[in-house]
XYZ file of C-alpha atoms in Angstrom:
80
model
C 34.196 -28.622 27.555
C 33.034 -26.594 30.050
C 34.223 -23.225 28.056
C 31.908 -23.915 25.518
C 29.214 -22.346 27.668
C 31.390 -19.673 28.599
C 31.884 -18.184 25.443
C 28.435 -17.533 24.399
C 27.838 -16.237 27.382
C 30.416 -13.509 27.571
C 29.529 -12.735 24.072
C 26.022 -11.936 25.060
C 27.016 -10.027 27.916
C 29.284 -7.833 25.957
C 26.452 -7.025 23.202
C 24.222 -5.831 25.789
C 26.356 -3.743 27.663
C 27.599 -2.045 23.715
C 23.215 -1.553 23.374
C 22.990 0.435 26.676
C 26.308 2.651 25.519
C 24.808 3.404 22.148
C 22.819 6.611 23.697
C 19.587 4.072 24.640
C 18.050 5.062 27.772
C 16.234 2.314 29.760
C 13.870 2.774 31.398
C 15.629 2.619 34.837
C 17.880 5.539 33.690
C 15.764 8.831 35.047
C 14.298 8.211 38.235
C 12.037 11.872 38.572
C 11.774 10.867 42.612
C 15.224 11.346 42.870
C 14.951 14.959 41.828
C 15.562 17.679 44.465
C 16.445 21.581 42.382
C 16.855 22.623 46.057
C 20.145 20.404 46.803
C 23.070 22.256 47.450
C 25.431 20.801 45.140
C 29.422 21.771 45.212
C 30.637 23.660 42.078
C 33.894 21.345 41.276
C 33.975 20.490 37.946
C 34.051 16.547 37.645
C 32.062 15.797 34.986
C 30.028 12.368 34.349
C 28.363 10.815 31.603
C 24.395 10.062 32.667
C 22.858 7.046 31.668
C 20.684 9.636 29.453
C 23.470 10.992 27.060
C 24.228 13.735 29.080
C 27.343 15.483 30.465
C 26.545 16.724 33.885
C 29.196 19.045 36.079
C 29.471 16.162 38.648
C 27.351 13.071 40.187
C 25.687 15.569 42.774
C 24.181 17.421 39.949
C 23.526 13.945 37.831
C 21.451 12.567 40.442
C 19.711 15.901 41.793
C 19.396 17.552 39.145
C 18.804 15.120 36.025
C 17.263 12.190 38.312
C 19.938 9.593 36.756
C 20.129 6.553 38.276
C 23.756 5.956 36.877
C 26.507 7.645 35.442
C 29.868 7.042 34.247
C 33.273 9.223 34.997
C 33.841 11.966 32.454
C 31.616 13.737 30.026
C 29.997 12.043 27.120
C 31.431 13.683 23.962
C 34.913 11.743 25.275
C 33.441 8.054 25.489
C 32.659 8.819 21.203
């Protein structure tokens, strides 16, 4: 009985996370206060996927550069 409730409540939490994946930015994606052009960020190439829809060179430049608030590992052309 008590996975009845379960179920419609995993599906729901699946269909939101898919919403935020399909390149919609929220509105807690790009925090501008978190933007500093003057950090010194280190050139190694490990790209991320922002919460924006785009690929940045790595999670320094993501937050300090873009102001994202999250990213995922790996650049977004490979999560299509």
């Amino acid at each position: 009985m008590k996975y009845i409730f379960l179920i419609p409540a995993f599906a729901l939490l699946l269909i939101s996370a898919t919403c935020n994946r399909n390149g919609a930015v929220t509105d807690d994606c790009v925090d501008s206060s978190k933007i500093d052009k003057a950090a010194a960020c280190i050139e190694i190439y490990q790209p991320v996927c922002g919460c924006d829809g785009k690929t940045y060179s790595n999670s320094c430049y993501a937050e300090n550069y873009g102001g994202v608030a999250y990213w995922e590992e790996g650049a977004c052309e490979d999560r299509e």
